[in-house]
mmCIF file of C-alpha atoms and ligand atoms in Angstrom:
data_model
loop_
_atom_site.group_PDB
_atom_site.id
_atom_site.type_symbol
_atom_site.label_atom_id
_atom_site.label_comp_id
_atom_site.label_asym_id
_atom_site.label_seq_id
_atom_site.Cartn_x
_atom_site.Cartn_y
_atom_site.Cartn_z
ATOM 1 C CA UNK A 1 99.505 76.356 105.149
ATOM 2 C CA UNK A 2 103.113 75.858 106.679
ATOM 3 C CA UNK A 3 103.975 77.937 103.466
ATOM 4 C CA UNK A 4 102.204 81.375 104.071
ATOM 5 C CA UNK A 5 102.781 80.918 107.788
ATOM 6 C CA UNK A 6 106.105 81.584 107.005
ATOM 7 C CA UNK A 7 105.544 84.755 104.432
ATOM 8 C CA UNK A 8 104.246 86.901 107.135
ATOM 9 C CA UNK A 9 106.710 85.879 110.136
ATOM 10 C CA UNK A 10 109.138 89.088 110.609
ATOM 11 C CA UNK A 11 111.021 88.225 114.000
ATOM 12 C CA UNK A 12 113.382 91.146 113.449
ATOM 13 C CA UNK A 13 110.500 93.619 113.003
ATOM 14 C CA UNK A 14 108.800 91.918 116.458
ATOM 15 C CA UNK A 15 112.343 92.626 118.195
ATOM 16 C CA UNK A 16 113.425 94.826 120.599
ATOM 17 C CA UNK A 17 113.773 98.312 118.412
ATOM 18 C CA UNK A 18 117.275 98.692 120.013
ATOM 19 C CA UNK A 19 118.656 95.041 118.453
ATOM 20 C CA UNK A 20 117.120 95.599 115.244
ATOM 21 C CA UNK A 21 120.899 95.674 113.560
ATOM 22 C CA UNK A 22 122.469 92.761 115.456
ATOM 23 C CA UNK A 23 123.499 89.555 113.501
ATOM 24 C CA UNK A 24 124.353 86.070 115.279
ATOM 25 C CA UNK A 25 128.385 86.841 116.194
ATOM 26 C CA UNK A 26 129.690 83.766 113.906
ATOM 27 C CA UNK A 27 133.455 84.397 113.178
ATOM 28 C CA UNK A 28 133.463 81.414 110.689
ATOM 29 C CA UNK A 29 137.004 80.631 112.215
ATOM 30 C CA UNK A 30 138.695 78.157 109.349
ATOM 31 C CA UNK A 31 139.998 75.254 110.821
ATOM 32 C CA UNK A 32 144.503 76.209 110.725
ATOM 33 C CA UNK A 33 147.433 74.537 112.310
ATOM 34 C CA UNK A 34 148.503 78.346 114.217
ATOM 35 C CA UNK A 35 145.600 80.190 115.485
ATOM 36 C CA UNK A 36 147.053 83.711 116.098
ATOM 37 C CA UNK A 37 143.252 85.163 116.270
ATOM 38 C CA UNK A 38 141.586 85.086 119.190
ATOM 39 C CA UNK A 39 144.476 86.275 121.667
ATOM 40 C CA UNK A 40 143.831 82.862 123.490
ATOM 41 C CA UNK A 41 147.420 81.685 125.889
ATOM 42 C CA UNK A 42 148.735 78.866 123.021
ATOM 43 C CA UNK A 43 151.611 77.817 125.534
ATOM 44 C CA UNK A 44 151.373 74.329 126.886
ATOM 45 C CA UNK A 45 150.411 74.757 130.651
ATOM 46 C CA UNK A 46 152.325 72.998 133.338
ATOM 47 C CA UNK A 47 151.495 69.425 133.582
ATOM 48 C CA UNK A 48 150.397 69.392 137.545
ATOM 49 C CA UNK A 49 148.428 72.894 136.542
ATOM 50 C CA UNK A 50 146.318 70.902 134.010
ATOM 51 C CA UNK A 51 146.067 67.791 136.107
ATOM 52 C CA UNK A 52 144.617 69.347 139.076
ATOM 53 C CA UNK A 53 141.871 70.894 136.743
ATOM 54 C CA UNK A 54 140.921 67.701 134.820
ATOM 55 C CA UNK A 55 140.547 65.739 138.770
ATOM 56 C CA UNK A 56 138.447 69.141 139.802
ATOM 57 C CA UNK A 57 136.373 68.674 136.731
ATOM 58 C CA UNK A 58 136.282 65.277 137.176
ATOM 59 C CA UNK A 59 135.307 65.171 140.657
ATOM 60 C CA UNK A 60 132.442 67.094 139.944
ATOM 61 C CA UNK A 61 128.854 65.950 140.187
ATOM 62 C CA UNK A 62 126.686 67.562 137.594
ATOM 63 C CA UNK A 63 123.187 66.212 139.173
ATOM 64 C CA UNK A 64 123.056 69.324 141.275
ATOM 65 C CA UNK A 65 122.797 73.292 140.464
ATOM 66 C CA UNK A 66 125.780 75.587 140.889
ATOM 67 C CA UNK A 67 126.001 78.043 143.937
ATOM 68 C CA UNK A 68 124.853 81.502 141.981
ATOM 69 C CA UNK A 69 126.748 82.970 144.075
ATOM 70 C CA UNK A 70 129.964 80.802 143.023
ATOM 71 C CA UNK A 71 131.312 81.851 146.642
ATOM 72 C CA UNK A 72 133.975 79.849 147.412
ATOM 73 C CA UNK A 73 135.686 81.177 143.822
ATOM 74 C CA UNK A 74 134.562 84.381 145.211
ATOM 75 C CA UNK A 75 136.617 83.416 148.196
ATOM 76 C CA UNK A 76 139.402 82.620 146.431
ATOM 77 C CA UNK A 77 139.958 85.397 144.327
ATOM 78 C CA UNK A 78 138.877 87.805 147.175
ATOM 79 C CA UNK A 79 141.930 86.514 149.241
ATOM 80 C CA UNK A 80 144.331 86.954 146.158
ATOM 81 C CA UNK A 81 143.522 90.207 145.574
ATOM 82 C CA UNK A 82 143.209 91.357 149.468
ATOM 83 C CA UNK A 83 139.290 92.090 149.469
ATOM 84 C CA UNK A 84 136.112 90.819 150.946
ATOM 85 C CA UNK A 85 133.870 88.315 149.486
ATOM 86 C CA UNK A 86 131.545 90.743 148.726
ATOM 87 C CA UNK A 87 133.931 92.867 146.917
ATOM 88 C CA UNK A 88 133.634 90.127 144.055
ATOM 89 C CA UNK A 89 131.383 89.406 141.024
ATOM 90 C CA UNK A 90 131.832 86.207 139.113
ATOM 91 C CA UNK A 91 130.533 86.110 135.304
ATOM 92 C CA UNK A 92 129.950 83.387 132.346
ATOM 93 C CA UNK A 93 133.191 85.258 130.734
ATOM 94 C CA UNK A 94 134.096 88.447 130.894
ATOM 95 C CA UNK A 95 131.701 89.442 128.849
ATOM 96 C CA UNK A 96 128.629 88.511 130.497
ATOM 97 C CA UNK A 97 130.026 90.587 133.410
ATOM 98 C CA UNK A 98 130.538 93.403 130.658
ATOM 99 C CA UNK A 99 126.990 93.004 129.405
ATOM 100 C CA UNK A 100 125.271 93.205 132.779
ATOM 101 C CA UNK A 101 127.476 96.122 133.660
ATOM 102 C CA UNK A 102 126.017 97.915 130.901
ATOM 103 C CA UNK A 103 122.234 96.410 131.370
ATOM 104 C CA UNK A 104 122.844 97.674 135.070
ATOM 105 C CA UNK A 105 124.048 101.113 135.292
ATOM 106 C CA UNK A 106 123.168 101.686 131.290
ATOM 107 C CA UNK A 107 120.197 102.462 129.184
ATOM 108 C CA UNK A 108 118.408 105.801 128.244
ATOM 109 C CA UNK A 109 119.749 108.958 129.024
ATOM 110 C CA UNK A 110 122.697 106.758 131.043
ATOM 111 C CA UNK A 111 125.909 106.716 128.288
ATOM 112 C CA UNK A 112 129.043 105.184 127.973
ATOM 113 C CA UNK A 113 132.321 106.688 127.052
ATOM 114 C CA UNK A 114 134.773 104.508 125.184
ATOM 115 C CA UNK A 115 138.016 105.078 123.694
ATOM 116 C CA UNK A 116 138.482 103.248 120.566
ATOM 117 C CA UNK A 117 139.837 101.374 118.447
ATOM 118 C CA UNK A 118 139.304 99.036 121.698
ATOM 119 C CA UNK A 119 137.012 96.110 122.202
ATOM 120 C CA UNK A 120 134.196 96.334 119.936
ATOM 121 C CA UNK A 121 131.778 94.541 122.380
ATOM 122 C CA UNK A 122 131.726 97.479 124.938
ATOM 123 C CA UNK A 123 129.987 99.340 122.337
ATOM 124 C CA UNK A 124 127.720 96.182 120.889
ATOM 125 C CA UNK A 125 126.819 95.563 124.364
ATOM 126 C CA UNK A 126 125.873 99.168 125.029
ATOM 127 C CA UNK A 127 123.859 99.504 122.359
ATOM 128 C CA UNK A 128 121.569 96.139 123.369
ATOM 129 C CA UNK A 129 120.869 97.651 126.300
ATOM 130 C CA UNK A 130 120.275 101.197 124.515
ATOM 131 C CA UNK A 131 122.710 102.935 126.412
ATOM 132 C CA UNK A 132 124.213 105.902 124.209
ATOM 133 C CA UNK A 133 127.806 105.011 123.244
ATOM 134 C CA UNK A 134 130.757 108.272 123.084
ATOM 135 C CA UNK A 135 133.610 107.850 121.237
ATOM 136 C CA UNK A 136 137.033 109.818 122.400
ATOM 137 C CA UNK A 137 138.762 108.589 120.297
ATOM 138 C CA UNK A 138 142.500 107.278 121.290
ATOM 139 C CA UNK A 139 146.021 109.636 119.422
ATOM 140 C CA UNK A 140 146.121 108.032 115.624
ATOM 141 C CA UNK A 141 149.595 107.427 116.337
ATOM 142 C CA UNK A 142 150.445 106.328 119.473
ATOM 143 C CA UNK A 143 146.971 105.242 120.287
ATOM 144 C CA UNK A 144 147.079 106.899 123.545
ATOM 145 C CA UNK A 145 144.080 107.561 125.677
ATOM 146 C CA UNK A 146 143.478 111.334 125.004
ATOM 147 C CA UNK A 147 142.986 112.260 128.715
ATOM 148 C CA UNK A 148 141.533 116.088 128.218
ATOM 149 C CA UNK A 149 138.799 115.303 125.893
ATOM 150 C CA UNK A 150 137.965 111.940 128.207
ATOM 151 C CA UNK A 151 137.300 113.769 131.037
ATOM 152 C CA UNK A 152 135.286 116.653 129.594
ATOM 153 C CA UNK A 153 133.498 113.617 128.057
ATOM 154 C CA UNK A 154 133.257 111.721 131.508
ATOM 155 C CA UNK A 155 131.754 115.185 132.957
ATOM 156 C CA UNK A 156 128.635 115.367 130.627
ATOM 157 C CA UNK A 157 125.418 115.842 132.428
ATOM 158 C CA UNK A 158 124.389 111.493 131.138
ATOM 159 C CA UNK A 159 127.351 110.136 131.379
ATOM 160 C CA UNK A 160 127.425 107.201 133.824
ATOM 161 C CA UNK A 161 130.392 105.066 132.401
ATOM 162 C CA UNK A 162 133.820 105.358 131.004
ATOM 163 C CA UNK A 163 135.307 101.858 130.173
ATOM 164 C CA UNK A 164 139.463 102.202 129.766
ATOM 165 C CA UNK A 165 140.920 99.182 128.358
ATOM 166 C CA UNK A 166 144.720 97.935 130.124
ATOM 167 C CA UNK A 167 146.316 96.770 128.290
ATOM 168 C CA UNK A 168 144.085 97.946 125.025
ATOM 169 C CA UNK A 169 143.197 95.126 122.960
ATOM 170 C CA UNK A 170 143.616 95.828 119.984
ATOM 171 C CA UNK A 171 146.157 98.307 120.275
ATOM 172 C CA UNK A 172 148.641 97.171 123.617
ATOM 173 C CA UNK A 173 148.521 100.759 125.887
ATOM 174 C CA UNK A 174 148.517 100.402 128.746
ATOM 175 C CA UNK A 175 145.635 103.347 130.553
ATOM 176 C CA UNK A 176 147.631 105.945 132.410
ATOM 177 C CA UNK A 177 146.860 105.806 136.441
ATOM 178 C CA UNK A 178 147.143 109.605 136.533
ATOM 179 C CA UNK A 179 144.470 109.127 134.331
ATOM 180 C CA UNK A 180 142.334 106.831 135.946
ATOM 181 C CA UNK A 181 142.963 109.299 139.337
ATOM 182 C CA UNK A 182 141.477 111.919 137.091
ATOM 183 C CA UNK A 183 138.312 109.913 136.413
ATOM 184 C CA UNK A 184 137.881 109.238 139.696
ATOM 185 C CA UNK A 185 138.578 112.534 141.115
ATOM 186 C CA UNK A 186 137.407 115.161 138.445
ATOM 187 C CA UNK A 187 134.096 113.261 137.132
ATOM 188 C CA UNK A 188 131.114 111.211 138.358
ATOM 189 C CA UNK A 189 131.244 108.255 136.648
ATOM 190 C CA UNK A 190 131.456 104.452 136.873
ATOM 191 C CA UNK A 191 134.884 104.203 136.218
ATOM 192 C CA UNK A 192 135.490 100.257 134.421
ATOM 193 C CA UNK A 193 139.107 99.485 134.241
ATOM 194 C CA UNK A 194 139.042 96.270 131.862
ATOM 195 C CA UNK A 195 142.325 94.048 133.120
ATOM 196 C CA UNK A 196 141.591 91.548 131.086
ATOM 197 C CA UNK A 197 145.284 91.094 129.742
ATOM 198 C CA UNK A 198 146.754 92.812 132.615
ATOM 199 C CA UNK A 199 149.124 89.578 133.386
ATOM 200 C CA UNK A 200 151.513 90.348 130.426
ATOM 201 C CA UNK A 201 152.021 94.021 131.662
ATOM 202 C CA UNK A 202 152.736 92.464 134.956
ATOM 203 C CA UNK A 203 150.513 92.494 138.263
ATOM 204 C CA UNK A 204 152.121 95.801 140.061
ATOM 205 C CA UNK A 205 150.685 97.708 136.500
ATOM 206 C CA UNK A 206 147.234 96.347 137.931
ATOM 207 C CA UNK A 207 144.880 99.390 139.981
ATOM 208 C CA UNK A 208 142.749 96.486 141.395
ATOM 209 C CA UNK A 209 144.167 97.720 145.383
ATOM 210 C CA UNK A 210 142.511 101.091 144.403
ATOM 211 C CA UNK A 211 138.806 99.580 144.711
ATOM 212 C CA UNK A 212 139.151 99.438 147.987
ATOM 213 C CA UNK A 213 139.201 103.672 148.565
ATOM 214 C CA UNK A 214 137.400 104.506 144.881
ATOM 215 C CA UNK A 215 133.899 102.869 145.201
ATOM 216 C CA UNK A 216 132.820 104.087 141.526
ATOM 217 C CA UNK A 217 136.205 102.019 140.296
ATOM 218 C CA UNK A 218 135.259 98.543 138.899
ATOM 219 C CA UNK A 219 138.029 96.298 137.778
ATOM 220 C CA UNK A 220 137.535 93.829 135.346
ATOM 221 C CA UNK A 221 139.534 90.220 134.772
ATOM 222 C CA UNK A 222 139.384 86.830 133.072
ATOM 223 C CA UNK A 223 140.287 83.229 133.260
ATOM 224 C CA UNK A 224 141.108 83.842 129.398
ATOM 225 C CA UNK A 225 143.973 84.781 128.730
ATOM 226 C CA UNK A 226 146.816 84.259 131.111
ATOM 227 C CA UNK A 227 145.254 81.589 132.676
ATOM 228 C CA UNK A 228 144.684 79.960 129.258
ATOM 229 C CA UNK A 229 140.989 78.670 129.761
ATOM 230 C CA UNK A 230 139.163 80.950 127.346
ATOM 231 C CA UNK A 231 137.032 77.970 126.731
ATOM 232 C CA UNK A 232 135.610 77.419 130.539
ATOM 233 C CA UNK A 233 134.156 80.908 130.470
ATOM 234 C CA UNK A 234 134.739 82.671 134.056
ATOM 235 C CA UNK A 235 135.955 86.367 134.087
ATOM 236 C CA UNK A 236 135.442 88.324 136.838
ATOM 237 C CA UNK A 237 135.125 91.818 138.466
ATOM 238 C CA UNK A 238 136.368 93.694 142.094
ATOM 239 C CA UNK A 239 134.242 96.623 142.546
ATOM 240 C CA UNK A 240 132.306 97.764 145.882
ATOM 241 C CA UNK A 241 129.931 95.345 147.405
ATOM 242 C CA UNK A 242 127.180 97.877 145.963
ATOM 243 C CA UNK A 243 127.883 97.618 142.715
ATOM 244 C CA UNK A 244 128.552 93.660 143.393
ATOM 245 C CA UNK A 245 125.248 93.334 145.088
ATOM 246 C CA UNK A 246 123.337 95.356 141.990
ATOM 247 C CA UNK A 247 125.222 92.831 139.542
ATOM 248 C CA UNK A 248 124.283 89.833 142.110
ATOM 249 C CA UNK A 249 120.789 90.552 141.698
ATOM 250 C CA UNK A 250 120.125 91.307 137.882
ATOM 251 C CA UNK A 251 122.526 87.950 136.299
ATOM 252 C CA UNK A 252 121.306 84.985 135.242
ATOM 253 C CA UNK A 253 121.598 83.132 138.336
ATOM 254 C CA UNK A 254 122.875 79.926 137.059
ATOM 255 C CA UNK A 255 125.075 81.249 134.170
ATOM 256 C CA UNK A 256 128.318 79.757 135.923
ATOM 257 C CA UNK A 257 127.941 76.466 135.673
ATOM 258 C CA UNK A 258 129.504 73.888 138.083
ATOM 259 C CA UNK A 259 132.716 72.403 136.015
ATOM 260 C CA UNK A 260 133.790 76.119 135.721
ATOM 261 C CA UNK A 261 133.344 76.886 139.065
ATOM 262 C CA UNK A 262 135.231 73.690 140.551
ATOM 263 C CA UNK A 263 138.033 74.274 137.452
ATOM 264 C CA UNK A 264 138.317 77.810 137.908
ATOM 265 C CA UNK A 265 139.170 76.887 142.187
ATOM 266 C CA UNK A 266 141.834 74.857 141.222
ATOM 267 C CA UNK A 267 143.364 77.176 138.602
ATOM 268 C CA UNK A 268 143.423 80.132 141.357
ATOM 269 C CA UNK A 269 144.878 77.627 144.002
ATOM 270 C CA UNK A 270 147.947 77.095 141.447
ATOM 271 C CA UNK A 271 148.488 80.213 139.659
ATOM 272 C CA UNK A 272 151.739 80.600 141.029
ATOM 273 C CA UNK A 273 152.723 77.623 138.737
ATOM 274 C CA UNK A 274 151.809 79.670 135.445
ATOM 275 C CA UNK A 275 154.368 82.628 136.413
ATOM 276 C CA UNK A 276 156.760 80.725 133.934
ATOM 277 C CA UNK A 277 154.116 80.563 131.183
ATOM 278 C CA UNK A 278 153.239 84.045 131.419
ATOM 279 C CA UNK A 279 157.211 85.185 131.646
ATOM 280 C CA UNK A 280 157.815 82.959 128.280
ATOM 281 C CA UNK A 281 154.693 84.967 126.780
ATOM 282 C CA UNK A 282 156.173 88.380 127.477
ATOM 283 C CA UNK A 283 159.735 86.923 126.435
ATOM 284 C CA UNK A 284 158.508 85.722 122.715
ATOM 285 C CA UNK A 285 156.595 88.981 122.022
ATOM 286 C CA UNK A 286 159.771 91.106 122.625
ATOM 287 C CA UNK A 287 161.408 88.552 119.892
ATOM 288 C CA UNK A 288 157.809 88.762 117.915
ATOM 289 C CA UNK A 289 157.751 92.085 117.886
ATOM 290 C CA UNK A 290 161.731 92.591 117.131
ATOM 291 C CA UNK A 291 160.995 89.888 114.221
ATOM 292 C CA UNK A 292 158.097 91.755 112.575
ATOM 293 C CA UNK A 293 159.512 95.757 112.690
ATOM 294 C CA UNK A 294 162.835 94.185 110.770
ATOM 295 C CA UNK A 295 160.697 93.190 108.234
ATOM 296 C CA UNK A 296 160.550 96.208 105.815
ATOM 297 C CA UNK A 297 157.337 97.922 105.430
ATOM 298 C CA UNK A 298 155.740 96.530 108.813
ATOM 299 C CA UNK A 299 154.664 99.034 112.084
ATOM 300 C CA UNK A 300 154.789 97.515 114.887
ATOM 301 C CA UNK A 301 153.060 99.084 118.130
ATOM 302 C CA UNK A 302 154.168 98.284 121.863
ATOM 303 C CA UNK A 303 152.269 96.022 123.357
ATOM 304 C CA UNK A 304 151.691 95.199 127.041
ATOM 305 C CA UNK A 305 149.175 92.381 125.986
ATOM 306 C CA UNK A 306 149.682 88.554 124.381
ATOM 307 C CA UNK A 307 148.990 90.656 121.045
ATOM 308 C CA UNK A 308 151.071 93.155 118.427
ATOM 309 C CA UNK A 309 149.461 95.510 116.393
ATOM 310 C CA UNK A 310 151.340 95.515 112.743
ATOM 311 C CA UNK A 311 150.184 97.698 109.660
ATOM 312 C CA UNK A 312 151.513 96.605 106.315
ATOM 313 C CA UNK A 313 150.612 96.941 102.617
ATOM 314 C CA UNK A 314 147.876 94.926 101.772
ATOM 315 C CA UNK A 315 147.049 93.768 105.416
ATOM 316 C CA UNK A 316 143.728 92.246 104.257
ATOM 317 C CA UNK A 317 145.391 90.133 101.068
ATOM 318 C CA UNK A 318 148.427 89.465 103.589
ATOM 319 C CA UNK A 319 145.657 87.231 106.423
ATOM 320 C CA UNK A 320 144.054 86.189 103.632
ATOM 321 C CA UNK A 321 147.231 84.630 102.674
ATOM 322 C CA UNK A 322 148.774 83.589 105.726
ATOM 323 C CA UNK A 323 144.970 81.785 106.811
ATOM 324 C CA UNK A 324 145.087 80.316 102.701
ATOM 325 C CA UNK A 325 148.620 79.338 102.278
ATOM 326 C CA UNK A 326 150.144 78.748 105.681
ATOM 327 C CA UNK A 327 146.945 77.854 107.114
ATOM 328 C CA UNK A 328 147.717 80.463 110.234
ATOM 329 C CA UNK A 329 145.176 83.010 111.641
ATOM 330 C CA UNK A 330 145.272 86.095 112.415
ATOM 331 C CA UNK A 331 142.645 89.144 112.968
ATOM 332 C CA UNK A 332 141.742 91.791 110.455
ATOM 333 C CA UNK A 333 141.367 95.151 111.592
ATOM 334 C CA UNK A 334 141.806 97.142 108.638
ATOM 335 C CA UNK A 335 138.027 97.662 108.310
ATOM 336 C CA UNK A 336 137.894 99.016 111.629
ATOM 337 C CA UNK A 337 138.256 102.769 112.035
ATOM 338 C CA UNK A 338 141.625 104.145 112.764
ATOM 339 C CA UNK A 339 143.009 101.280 112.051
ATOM 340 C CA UNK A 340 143.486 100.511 107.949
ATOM 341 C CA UNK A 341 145.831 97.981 107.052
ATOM 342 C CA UNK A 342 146.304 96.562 110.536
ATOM 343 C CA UNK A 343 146.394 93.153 111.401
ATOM 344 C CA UNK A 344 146.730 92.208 115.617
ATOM 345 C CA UNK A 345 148.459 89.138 115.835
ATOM 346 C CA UNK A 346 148.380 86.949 119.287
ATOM 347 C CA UNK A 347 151.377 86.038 120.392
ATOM 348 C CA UNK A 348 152.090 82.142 120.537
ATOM 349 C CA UNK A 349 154.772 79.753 121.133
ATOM 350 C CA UNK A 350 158.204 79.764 120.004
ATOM 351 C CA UNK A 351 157.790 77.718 117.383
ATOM 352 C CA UNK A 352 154.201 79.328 116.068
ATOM 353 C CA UNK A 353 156.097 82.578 116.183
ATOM 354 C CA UNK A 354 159.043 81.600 114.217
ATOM 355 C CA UNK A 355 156.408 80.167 111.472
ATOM 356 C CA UNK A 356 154.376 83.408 111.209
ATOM 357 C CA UNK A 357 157.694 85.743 110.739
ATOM 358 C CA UNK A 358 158.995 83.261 107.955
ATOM 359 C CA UNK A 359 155.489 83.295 106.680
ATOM 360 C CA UNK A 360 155.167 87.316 106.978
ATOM 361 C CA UNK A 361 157.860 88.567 106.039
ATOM 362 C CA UNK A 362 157.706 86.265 102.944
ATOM 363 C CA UNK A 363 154.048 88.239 102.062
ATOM 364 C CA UNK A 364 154.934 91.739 102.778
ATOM 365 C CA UNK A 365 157.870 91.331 100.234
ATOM 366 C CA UNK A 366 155.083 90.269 97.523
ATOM 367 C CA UNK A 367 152.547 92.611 98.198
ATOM 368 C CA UNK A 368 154.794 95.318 99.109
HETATM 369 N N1 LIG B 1 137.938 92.479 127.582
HETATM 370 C C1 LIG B 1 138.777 92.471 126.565
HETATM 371 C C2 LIG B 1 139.598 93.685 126.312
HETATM 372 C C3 LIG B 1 138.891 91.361 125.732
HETATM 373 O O1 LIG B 1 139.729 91.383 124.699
HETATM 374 C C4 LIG B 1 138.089 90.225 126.013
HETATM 375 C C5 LIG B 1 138.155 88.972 125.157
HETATM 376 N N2 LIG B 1 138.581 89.063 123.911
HETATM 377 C C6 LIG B 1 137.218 90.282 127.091
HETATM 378 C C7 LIG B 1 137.172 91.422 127.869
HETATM 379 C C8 LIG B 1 136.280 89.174 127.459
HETATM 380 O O2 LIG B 1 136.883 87.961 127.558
HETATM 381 P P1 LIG B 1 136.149 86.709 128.183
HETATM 382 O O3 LIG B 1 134.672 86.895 127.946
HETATM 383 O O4 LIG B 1 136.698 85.550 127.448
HETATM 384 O O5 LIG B 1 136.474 86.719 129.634
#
């Protein structure tokens, strides 16, 4: 019977022993007029930017597979950045690139060395693919990498990776380069830059031109954020053609699917015209961030990223709040470690911005 069929099904127990803990990621977003959550680019792109994606997409059959290889992007981004073809790995979202970094040059005996409070999925993703995570963990203040302790890590007999985040999401550092020279020239390790908001510190803060003479340096980007197409999935990665070629051969080969390839082309053909978006991004979080520290009892830390970091009283209460009664998102972190009562807010358009001060500094005077 259907009935005791089901009693005696355990699919967690039949699981790999390393994903035992995992749950389905579901963050139950509530449907809000400002999303402030996700750290997504809010701004209304250029018109010509958006119409050259929709005639890519639209021009694109569907009948056939994608090139694995997604070369001509490949192409594309290897001639922005100065590299070869094969200097370039192309990935369903940075995070799939993340994943099968980890799946790659991870597992038993093979750790990685993070710095938190930073992206929580370097250490999810380790731990799927049972590589040991170490924490060195960032100043409590200013959230600053501490480089000492990172390299002593980085020089343990396992360690094979060190991911530094720049900027740090959730906290807006930017990683030191004398730091990442350290890495490179005191340790052994993979050293994984993660660039994924590195358009809002500006493109000279990028290291990508040091791949070139550091082949254990592996740079890390995404279509995102600055390019505002978090929803098409393509991040990507400039590293030496050995580490591309490992990557090359252990993804899913059809995990980039044709619209993003074709889309993703024409966004990297006109990036120029999303200079303006990007400069109006980094102009509203100076005034975001002015806004929120003249609002008494709220911390705000420097951010290089579309984000702020704020602690206030009652952080948890205060999103509650702002998702219940001004229907605006933003992201709890006060359960995370090092990080009680602080909220990271993306930074959005003029207007969204001047609606979540009104709407902030409205809570923080009733909780205070
Ligand atoms: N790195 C960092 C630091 C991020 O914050 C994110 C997205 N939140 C990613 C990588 C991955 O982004 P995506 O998969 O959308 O490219």
């Amino acid at each position: 019977m259907a009935a005791d069929a089901k009693a005696g099904f355990d699919a967690v127990a039949r699981a790999r022993t390393a994903l035992q803990g995992f749950e389905p990621y579901d963050p139950a977003f509530t449907p809000s007029r400002i999303n402030l959550s996700a750290n997504e680019n809010t701004h209304e792109l250029p018109a010509t930017f958006t119409a050259a994606l929709r005639d890519a997409m639209v021009a694109t059959p569907l009948n056939r597979y994608p090139d694995p290889m997604a070369n001509e992007l490949r192409d594309l981004l290897a001639e922005r950045h100065g590299v070869e073809r094969g200097s370039v790995m192309v990935g369903n979202g940075g995070d799939e690139l993340l994943f099968n970094l980890f799946f790659t040059f991870g597992g038993a005996g093979h750790a990685l060395i993070t710095c938190p409070p930073d992206f929580s999925e370097y250490a999810n993703f380790a731990k799927m693919c049972e590589m040991p995570v170490r924490s060195v963990w960032r100043d409590a203040e200013t959230f600053d990498a501490d480089a000492d302790a990172l390299v002593a890590a980085a020089q343990a007999e396992d360690a094979a990776m060190v991911v530094l985040t720049s900027p740090n999401n959730p906290t807006g550092n930017l990683a030191d380069p004398a730091l990442v020279r350290r890495l490179l020239d005191e340790t052994n390790v993979l050293v994984l830059l993660d660039e994924a908001y590195v358009e809002f510190a500006g493109e000279d803060k990028s290291l990508v031109s040091w791949v070139a003479e550091n082949p254990r340096l592996i740079v890390l980007r995404t279509f995102s954020k600055a390019f505002g197409l978090a929803g098409l999935r393509v991040g990507y990665l400039v590293a030496d053609p050995a580490v591309v070629d490992m990557l090359g051969a252990i993804r899913q080969i059809y995990s980039e699917d044709v619209i993003a390839q074709s889309v993703a082309c024409a966004a990297v053909a006109r990036r120029e015209e999303l200079a303006p978006v990007v400069a109006d991004i980094v102009a509203e979080r100076a005034l975001l961030a002015e806004g929120l520290a003249a609002i008494e009892g709220v911390k705000v830390w420097p951010s290089a990223g579309n984000f702020l970091l704020v602690r206030l009283a009652g952080a948890s209460r205060v999103r509650a709040r702002l998702r219940d009664e001004y229907s605006i998102l933003v992201r709890d972190f006060s359960y995370a470690p090092g990080l009680n009562d602080c909220l990271r807010i993306t930074v959005g358009t003029h207007d969204e911005n001047a609606e979540l001060l009104a709407a902030v500094t409205q809570l923080a005077r009733e909780e205070a």
